[in-house]
Short mmCIF file of C-alpha atoms and ligand atoms in Angstrom, two decimals:
data_model
loop_
_atom_site.label_atom_id
_atom_site.label_comp_id
_atom_site.label_asym_id
_atom_site.label_seq_id
_atom_site.Cartn_x
_atom_site.Cartn_y
_atom_site.Cartn_z
CA MET K 73 186.50 -258.32 -1.25
CA ALA K 74 188.11 -261.55 -0.43
CA THR K 75 186.98 -265.53 -0.09
CA ILE K 76 188.90 -267.09 3.13
CA LYS K 77 189.31 -270.95 2.83
CA LEU K 78 190.05 -273.14 5.90
CA GLU K 79 191.34 -276.65 5.18
CA ASN K 80 191.50 -278.90 7.98
CA ILE K 81 192.99 -276.68 10.66
CA HIS K 82 194.40 -278.24 13.63
CA LYS K 83 195.89 -276.44 16.59
CA ARG K 84 197.27 -277.81 19.56
CA PHE K 85 198.14 -275.97 23.23
CA PRO K 86 199.71 -278.19 25.77
CA GLY K 87 197.11 -280.51 26.91
CA VAL K 88 194.37 -279.46 24.62
CA GLU K 89 193.58 -279.69 21.13
CA ALA K 90 191.87 -276.41 20.54
CA LEU K 91 191.03 -276.91 16.86
CA LYS K 92 190.22 -280.40 15.70
CA GLY K 93 190.23 -280.21 11.74
CA ILE K 94 188.40 -276.89 10.82
CA THR K 95 187.41 -276.68 7.03
CA GLU K 96 185.14 -274.24 5.74
CA GLU K 97 184.93 -271.48 3.16
CA ILE K 98 183.85 -268.01 4.01
CA ARG K 99 182.42 -266.11 0.85
CA SER K 100 183.42 -262.83 -0.42
CA GLY K 101 181.43 -259.90 1.45
CA GLU K 102 179.95 -262.26 3.74
CA PHE K 103 179.45 -261.67 7.57
CA PHE K 104 180.43 -265.19 9.18
CA THR K 105 180.08 -265.78 12.67
CA LEU K 106 181.67 -267.96 14.92
CA LEU K 107 179.37 -269.09 17.79
CA GLY K 108 179.88 -271.39 20.74
CA PRO K 109 180.39 -271.78 24.27
CA SER K 110 183.43 -270.22 26.10
CA GLY K 111 186.52 -272.31 25.36
CA CYS K 112 185.36 -273.96 22.02
CA GLY K 113 188.19 -272.41 20.14
CA LYS K 114 186.78 -269.20 18.55
CA THR K 115 189.57 -267.07 19.62
CA THR K 116 192.36 -269.60 18.61
CA LEU K 117 190.46 -269.83 15.21
CA LEU K 118 190.22 -266.09 14.77
CA ARG K 119 193.88 -265.48 15.74
CA THR K 120 195.01 -268.42 13.34
CA ILE K 121 193.32 -266.59 10.57
CA ALA K 122 194.98 -263.42 11.46
CA GLY K 123 198.57 -264.92 11.73
CA PHE K 124 199.05 -264.48 15.18
CA TYR K 125 199.13 -268.46 15.66
CA ARG K 126 200.51 -270.83 13.33
CA GLN K 127 198.29 -274.03 12.74
CA ASP K 128 199.94 -277.51 13.40
CA GLU K 129 198.10 -278.89 10.39
CA GLY K 130 196.21 -277.59 7.66
CA HIS K 131 195.88 -274.74 5.18
CA ILE K 132 194.47 -271.30 5.08
CA TYR K 133 193.88 -269.40 1.66
CA ILE K 134 192.60 -265.63 1.15
CA ASP K 135 191.54 -265.45 -2.52
CA ASP K 136 192.98 -268.65 -3.23
CA LYS K 137 196.48 -267.50 -2.35
CA LEU K 138 197.87 -269.60 0.44
CA ILE K 139 198.91 -267.41 3.32
CA ASP K 140 200.51 -270.20 5.87
CA ASP K 141 203.63 -268.47 5.66
CA VAL K 142 202.72 -265.03 5.29
CA PRO K 143 203.35 -263.23 8.63
CA ALA K 144 200.14 -261.50 10.29
CA TYR K 145 201.34 -257.96 9.44
CA ASP K 146 201.28 -258.97 5.53
CA ARG K 147 197.93 -260.89 5.84
CA ASN K 148 195.93 -257.92 5.02
CA THR K 149 193.46 -258.25 7.79
CA GLY K 150 192.24 -255.75 10.70
CA MET K 151 191.31 -256.82 13.98
CA VAL K 152 188.78 -255.74 16.59
CA PHE K 153 189.44 -256.89 20.15
CA GLN K 154 186.77 -257.28 23.21
CA ASN K 155 188.73 -255.05 25.52
CA TYR K 156 188.99 -252.53 22.79
CA ALA K 157 192.84 -252.39 22.61
CA VAL K 158 192.91 -248.68 22.14
CA PHE K 159 196.03 -246.66 22.95
CA PRO K 160 195.12 -244.60 26.16
CA HIS K 161 197.93 -241.89 25.67
CA MET K 162 196.60 -241.13 21.92
CA THR K 163 193.92 -239.20 20.81
CA VAL K 164 190.93 -240.59 18.80
CA PHE K 165 192.69 -239.06 15.47
CA GLU K 166 195.97 -240.48 16.49
CA ASN K 167 194.64 -244.15 17.24
CA VAL K 168 192.95 -244.13 14.12
CA ALA K 169 195.67 -242.88 12.15
CA PHE K 170 198.23 -245.28 13.72
CA GLY K 171 198.25 -247.97 11.14
CA LEU K 172 198.29 -245.66 8.39
CA LYS K 173 201.44 -243.79 9.59
CA ASN K 174 203.09 -246.89 10.06
CA ARG K 175 202.54 -247.41 6.30
CA LYS K 176 204.08 -244.02 5.76
CA LEU K 177 201.20 -242.68 3.92
CA PRO K 178 201.53 -238.95 3.18
CA HIS K 179 199.82 -236.48 5.76
CA ASP K 180 196.73 -235.18 3.71
CA VAL K 181 195.85 -238.82 2.47
CA ILE K 182 195.89 -240.01 6.31
CA ARG K 183 193.65 -236.93 7.33
CA GLN K 184 191.13 -237.91 4.57
CA LYS K 185 191.08 -241.56 5.29
CA VAL K 186 190.73 -241.03 9.01
CA LYS K 187 187.99 -238.47 8.43
CA HIS K 188 185.96 -240.65 6.13
CA VAL K 189 186.27 -243.69 8.50
CA LEU K 190 185.29 -241.52 11.86
CA GLU K 191 182.28 -240.30 9.86
CA MET K 192 181.37 -243.87 9.33
CA ALA K 193 181.86 -244.84 13.03
CA ARG K 194 179.73 -241.74 13.97
CA LEU K 195 182.75 -240.33 15.86
CA THR K 196 183.22 -236.74 13.97
CA GLY K 197 184.00 -234.12 16.48
CA PHE K 198 185.83 -236.65 18.84
CA GLU K 199 188.86 -236.30 17.29
CA GLU K 200 191.00 -234.66 19.82
CA ARG K 201 189.71 -236.83 22.73
CA THR K 202 191.56 -239.45 24.46
CA PRO K 203 189.88 -242.67 25.36
CA ASP K 204 189.47 -241.80 29.11
CA GLN K 205 186.98 -239.44 27.63
CA LEU K 206 184.94 -241.82 25.92
CA SER K 207 182.40 -244.40 26.97
CA GLY K 208 182.65 -247.82 26.39
CA GLY K 209 180.56 -247.72 23.15
CA GLN K 210 182.60 -244.77 21.66
CA GLN K 211 185.96 -246.52 22.54
CA GLN K 212 184.45 -249.86 20.69
CA ARG K 213 183.86 -247.52 17.53
CA VAL K 214 187.56 -246.50 17.78
CA GLY K 215 188.68 -249.70 17.56
CA LEU K 216 186.46 -250.59 14.94
CA ALA K 217 187.61 -247.50 12.86
CA ARG K 218 191.00 -248.11 13.38
CA ALA K 219 190.76 -251.71 12.00
CA MET K 220 188.70 -250.34 8.95
CA VAL K 221 190.87 -247.40 8.12
CA ILE K 222 193.72 -249.43 6.79
CA GLU K 223 190.97 -251.00 4.29
CA PRO K 224 191.95 -254.68 4.90
CA LYS K 225 190.43 -257.48 3.05
CA VAL K 226 189.24 -259.33 5.78
CA LEU K 227 188.00 -258.05 8.96
CA LEU K 228 187.98 -260.26 12.13
CA MET K 229 186.37 -259.45 15.09
CA ASP K 230 186.86 -261.21 18.94
CA GLU K 231 183.51 -260.43 20.93
CA PRO K 232 183.71 -256.69 20.32
CA LEU K 233 180.64 -255.87 22.09
CA SER K 234 180.71 -258.19 25.10
CA ASN K 235 182.08 -255.29 27.62
CA LEU K 236 179.11 -253.17 26.74
CA ASP K 237 176.10 -252.71 28.58
CA ALA K 238 173.04 -254.65 27.07
CA LYS K 239 171.10 -252.01 25.36
CA LEU K 240 174.29 -250.35 23.68
CA ARG K 241 175.21 -253.94 22.67
CA VAL K 242 171.96 -254.11 20.75
CA GLN K 243 172.45 -250.76 18.84
CA MET K 244 175.99 -251.36 18.35
CA ARG K 245 175.44 -254.70 16.63
CA GLU K 246 173.11 -253.27 14.16
CA GLU K 247 175.55 -250.53 13.48
CA ILE K 248 178.56 -252.86 12.84
CA ARG K 249 176.20 -255.05 10.73
CA GLU K 250 175.09 -251.88 8.62
CA ILE K 251 178.92 -250.37 8.03
CA GLN K 252 179.95 -254.04 7.06
CA LYS K 253 177.44 -254.18 4.45
CA LYS K 254 177.98 -250.51 3.24
CA LEU K 255 181.88 -251.47 3.04
CA GLY K 256 181.24 -255.03 1.45
CA ILE K 257 184.33 -256.49 3.59
CA THR K 258 184.34 -260.13 4.34
CA THR K 259 183.94 -260.45 7.88
CA ILE K 260 184.52 -263.13 10.73
CA TYR K 261 182.46 -262.19 13.90
CA VAL K 262 183.19 -264.26 17.15
CA THR K 263 180.65 -264.22 19.59
CA HIS K 264 179.37 -266.61 22.34
CA ASP K 265 175.83 -265.01 22.43
CA GLN K 266 173.39 -267.03 20.25
CA GLU K 267 170.84 -263.95 19.99
CA GLU K 268 173.58 -261.63 18.58
CA ALA K 269 174.79 -264.37 16.21
CA LEU K 270 171.40 -264.58 14.68
CA VAL K 271 170.93 -261.00 14.38
CA ILE K 272 174.10 -260.08 12.72
CA SER K 273 175.26 -262.71 10.40
CA ASP K 274 174.88 -264.01 7.10
CA ARG K 275 175.97 -267.39 8.41
CA ILE K 276 176.91 -268.81 11.47
CA ALA K 277 179.47 -271.69 12.36
CA VAL K 278 178.09 -273.37 15.62
CA MET K 279 181.28 -274.78 17.55
CA LYS K 280 181.78 -276.93 20.26
CA ASP K 281 185.19 -278.37 21.54
CA GLY K 282 187.40 -277.27 18.48
CA GLU K 283 184.83 -278.57 15.96
CA ILE K 284 182.15 -277.00 13.83
CA HIS K 285 178.93 -278.66 14.50
CA GLN K 286 176.80 -277.05 11.90
CA VAL K 287 177.08 -273.99 9.38
CA GLY K 288 174.06 -272.12 8.04
CA THR K 289 171.90 -269.25 7.80
CA SER K 290 170.42 -267.61 11.06
CA TRP K 291 167.08 -269.30 9.97
CA GLU K 292 168.71 -272.97 9.10
CA ILE K 293 170.45 -272.90 12.47
CA TYR K 294 167.48 -272.12 14.51
CA LYS K 295 164.94 -273.92 12.85
CA ASN K 296 167.02 -276.88 11.45
CA PRO K 297 169.50 -277.81 14.08
CA SER K 298 171.50 -280.53 12.93
CA ASP K 299 172.10 -282.22 16.51
CA ILE K 300 171.07 -281.83 20.13
CA PHE K 301 173.93 -279.50 20.85
CA VAL K 302 173.19 -276.85 18.30
CA ALA K 303 169.20 -277.12 19.30
CA SER K 304 169.94 -276.62 22.73
CA PHE K 305 172.56 -273.75 22.22
CA VAL K 306 170.84 -271.86 19.89
CA GLY K 307 167.54 -270.21 21.17
CA GLU K 308 165.47 -271.96 23.65
CA THR K 309 163.87 -275.43 23.58
CA ASN K 310 162.31 -278.05 25.46
CA PHE K 311 163.70 -281.56 25.45
CA MET K 312 161.70 -284.57 26.21
CA GLU K 313 162.87 -288.30 25.91
CA GLY K 314 160.51 -290.71 24.43
CA GLU K 315 160.10 -293.95 23.14
CA VAL K 316 158.93 -295.05 19.57
CA GLN K 317 155.80 -297.38 19.55
CA LYS K 318 153.71 -299.06 17.30
CA GLY K 319 150.02 -297.50 17.87
CA GLU K 320 146.80 -298.28 16.31
CA LYS K 321 146.61 -299.31 12.39
CA GLY K 322 150.28 -299.58 12.51
CA ARG K 323 150.72 -295.76 13.24
CA LEU K 324 153.99 -294.53 14.95
CA ILE K 325 153.46 -292.98 17.99
CA ILE K 326 155.87 -291.77 20.97
CA ARG K 327 155.36 -292.57 24.65
CA ILE K 328 156.41 -289.59 26.79
CA GLY K 329 156.28 -290.46 30.39
CA ASP K 330 152.82 -291.65 30.76
CA GLN K 331 151.39 -289.98 27.93
CA LEU K 332 151.13 -290.94 24.18
CA ILE K 333 151.64 -288.62 21.19
CA LYS K 334 151.23 -288.81 17.65
CA ALA K 335 154.52 -288.57 15.73
CA ASN K 336 155.83 -288.35 12.38
CA VAL K 337 159.42 -289.49 13.24
CA PRO K 338 161.11 -291.17 10.49
CA VAL K 339 162.27 -294.56 12.06
CA SER K 340 160.76 -298.10 11.15
CA SER K 341 158.00 -299.08 13.34
CA LYS K 342 159.87 -302.59 14.21
CA GLU K 343 162.28 -300.57 15.98
CA VAL K 344 161.34 -299.55 19.24
CA ARG K 345 163.81 -297.27 20.39
CA ARG K 346 164.48 -294.36 22.78
CA ILE K 347 164.85 -290.93 21.21
CA LYS K 348 164.91 -287.25 22.22
CA LEU K 349 162.28 -284.62 21.01
CA SER K 350 162.61 -281.00 20.78
CA VAL K 351 160.01 -278.25 20.64
CA ARG K 352 160.65 -274.45 20.92
CA PRO K 353 158.59 -272.48 23.45
CA GLU K 354 156.83 -270.38 20.95
CA GLU K 355 155.43 -273.74 19.23
CA ILE K 356 153.33 -274.91 21.99
CA THR K 357 149.78 -273.55 22.43
CA LEU K 358 148.05 -273.61 26.04
CA LEU K 359 144.54 -274.57 25.91
CA ARG K 360 141.95 -275.11 28.56
CA ASP K 361 140.00 -277.60 26.69
CA ARG K 362 141.34 -280.76 24.90
CA VAL K 363 140.89 -280.21 20.95
CA GLU K 364 141.19 -282.59 18.11
CA ASP K 365 143.39 -281.28 15.14
CA ALA K 366 144.95 -283.93 12.78
CA ASP K 367 147.96 -281.58 12.44
CA SER K 368 148.71 -281.40 16.01
CA THR K 369 149.56 -283.61 19.16
CA VAL K 370 148.22 -282.69 22.68
CA LEU K 371 149.75 -283.27 25.77
CA LYS K 372 148.08 -282.83 29.31
CA GLY K 373 149.82 -280.86 32.11
CA LYS K 374 149.28 -278.40 34.92
CA VAL K 375 150.61 -274.81 34.83
CA ILE K 376 153.34 -274.41 37.33
CA LYS K 377 153.88 -270.80 37.01
CA ASN K 378 153.40 -267.86 34.35
CA ILE K 379 155.84 -265.09 34.05
CA PHE K 380 154.62 -261.82 32.26
CA THR K 381 157.57 -260.36 30.40
CA GLY K 382 155.59 -257.61 28.28
CA PRO K 383 155.40 -258.87 24.86
CA LEU K 384 154.71 -262.31 26.04
CA ILE K 385 153.98 -264.69 28.83
CA ARG K 386 156.22 -267.68 29.63
CA TYR K 387 153.98 -270.66 30.92
CA THR K 388 156.05 -273.73 32.78
CA VAL K 389 153.65 -276.64 32.61
CA ASP K 390 154.35 -279.90 34.48
CA CYS K 391 153.40 -282.69 32.28
CA GLY K 392 154.21 -285.73 34.75
CA ASN K 393 157.04 -287.98 35.25
CA GLY K 394 159.43 -284.79 35.78
CA ILE K 395 158.68 -283.77 32.19
CA ASN K 396 158.31 -279.72 32.61
CA LEU K 397 157.80 -277.94 29.26
CA VAL K 398 157.85 -274.14 28.60
CA SER K 399 155.13 -272.45 26.59
CA GLU K 400 155.14 -268.81 25.47
CA THR K 401 152.16 -266.94 24.22
CA HIS K 402 152.59 -263.80 22.50
CA ARG K 403 150.65 -260.65 22.89
CA PRO K 404 148.70 -261.93 25.81
CA GLU K 405 145.67 -260.41 27.25
CA LEU K 406 144.73 -260.16 30.90
CA LYS K 407 141.48 -261.97 30.59
CA THR K 408 143.04 -265.02 28.47
CA VAL K 409 145.78 -265.34 31.30
CA ILE K 410 146.12 -269.07 32.76
CA GLU K 411 146.75 -268.97 36.54
CA ALA K 412 149.34 -271.59 38.00
CA GLY K 413 147.44 -274.84 39.40
CA SER K 414 145.15 -275.01 36.42
CA SER K 415 145.08 -277.90 34.24
CA VAL K 416 145.72 -277.22 30.80
CA PHE K 417 146.35 -278.97 27.20
CA LEU K 418 149.39 -278.50 25.27
CA LYS K 419 148.80 -278.41 21.57
CA ILE K 420 151.79 -278.96 19.70
CA PRO K 421 151.96 -278.93 15.87
CA ILE K 422 153.31 -282.23 14.79
CA LYS K 423 155.72 -280.50 12.00
CA SER K 424 157.37 -278.39 14.89
CA ILE K 425 158.70 -281.42 16.55
CA LEU K 426 162.26 -282.36 15.91
CA TYR K 427 163.82 -285.60 16.61
CA PHE K 428 167.23 -286.61 17.74
CA ASP K 429 169.07 -289.92 18.34
CA LEU K 430 169.81 -290.37 21.88
CA ASP K 431 173.14 -292.10 21.48
CA THR K 432 174.88 -289.77 18.87
CA GLY K 433 172.69 -286.74 19.52
CA LYS K 434 172.47 -286.65 15.80
CA ARG K 435 169.13 -285.15 14.12
CA ILE K 436 166.66 -288.13 12.84
CA ARG K 437 165.24 -286.70 9.44
P1 LIG P 142 186.98 -269.30 22.96
O1 LIG P 142 187.67 -268.13 22.16
O2 LIG P 142 186.02 -269.86 22.35
O3 LIG P 142 186.52 -269.20 24.26
P2 LIG P 142 189.74 -270.16 22.87
O4 LIG P 142 189.98 -270.44 21.64
O5 LIG P 142 190.33 -268.96 23.54
O6 LIG P 142 188.23 -270.47 23.07
O7 LIG P 142 190.31 -271.30 23.69
C1 LIG P 142 190.12 -273.01 23.12
C2 LIG P 142 190.96 -273.86 24.00
O8 LIG P 142 192.21 -273.66 23.92
C3 LIG P 142 190.57 -273.84 25.51
O9 LIG P 142 190.77 -274.79 26.09
C4 LIG P 142 191.88 -272.73 26.14
O10 LIG P 142 191.98 -273.23 27.38
C5 LIG P 142 192.89 -273.30 25.15
N1 LIG P 142 193.69 -272.06 24.97
C6 LIG P 142 193.48 -270.88 24.20
N2 LIG P 142 194.62 -270.11 24.02
C7 LIG P 142 195.66 -271.00 24.67
C8 LIG P 142 197.08 -270.71 25.00
N3 LIG P 142 197.60 -269.29 24.44
N4 LIG P 142 197.72 -271.58 25.54
C9 LIG P 142 197.22 -272.68 25.87
N5 LIG P 142 195.74 -273.13 25.71
C10 LIG P 142 195.09 -272.13 25.26
MG1 LIG P 143 187.58 -265.91 22.99
#
């Protein structure tokens, strides 16, 4: 097991700064995910850690040992790529044994290690097949076995599931997670798929434009996003612009369109200012009649559409002034489905509302 320390990593390509000062510590045995949209620098960071790229500034430590000048093949990292990168002319056994043969290990040791890792990747019985006789999922497991067989201190995976179909992706991400936990190997995993990141990770670093916006557990990232970008990229959310106003008895209220809602936004009542609010669809309850609830705030609207997805119904509700909110009702029952065109009230728990500064994008806490 190993810790990885990244200290102010900068990487520039002609015309673009792909990494703008990345500082982070990855813990021993941790499943750490780099999550962000295409082009945000995930692959560049992974390849820099692997030693395929040299950073322009900053330092990388593995187990507190500076590895800036250690070549890729001596860094003791295993890499799994998006496009499998298995050797097409070699059998499964030869593919997996490749790294061990390069290290000139004795034949019986190689056999033993390959056997063990193929079992783990559920590829026993496939030893003599060539990659063209394997499915995408099996090829990717060969890639995984090949990276693991050399017993690297650090496992690096760059979107390893993105070429698989949806069902296999879901199955494989759980397998990868299980194997990683069994081996306890420190892992950095790259994905642009926020759901995959939430499911697989101990901690997630959300990246954009060469910078890390937030690092946290899946729970922290989803429930406690630190800025508008994280709130919008991870999970689905409703954004509304609102104006903080002083209400009756000095209480704060927020004007959204032409409606007023209760708020506990932590800004002073003297400051009348525009802010952005965010509410997750699953927090909003649709009601046919208005309710009074001290812990909730209520908006009025009209259902535009409802979509049944099986476990839930997604309602889109027009709240006027161009504000459309999505609400999800879980375990729907036919007799309570609300039809398009119906007038409704949207009940929103006050504590589920997050507030963001419109100018900086940062969370107001
Ligand atoms: P991601 O993996 O998050 O999609 P990348 O790390 O591949 O992002 O790319 C980050 C940025 O660096 C992008 O703007 C990309 O165009 C640029 N970039 C990546 N690799 C190279 C390269 N070898 N040469 C020039 N620019 C590159
Ligand atoms: Mg990439």
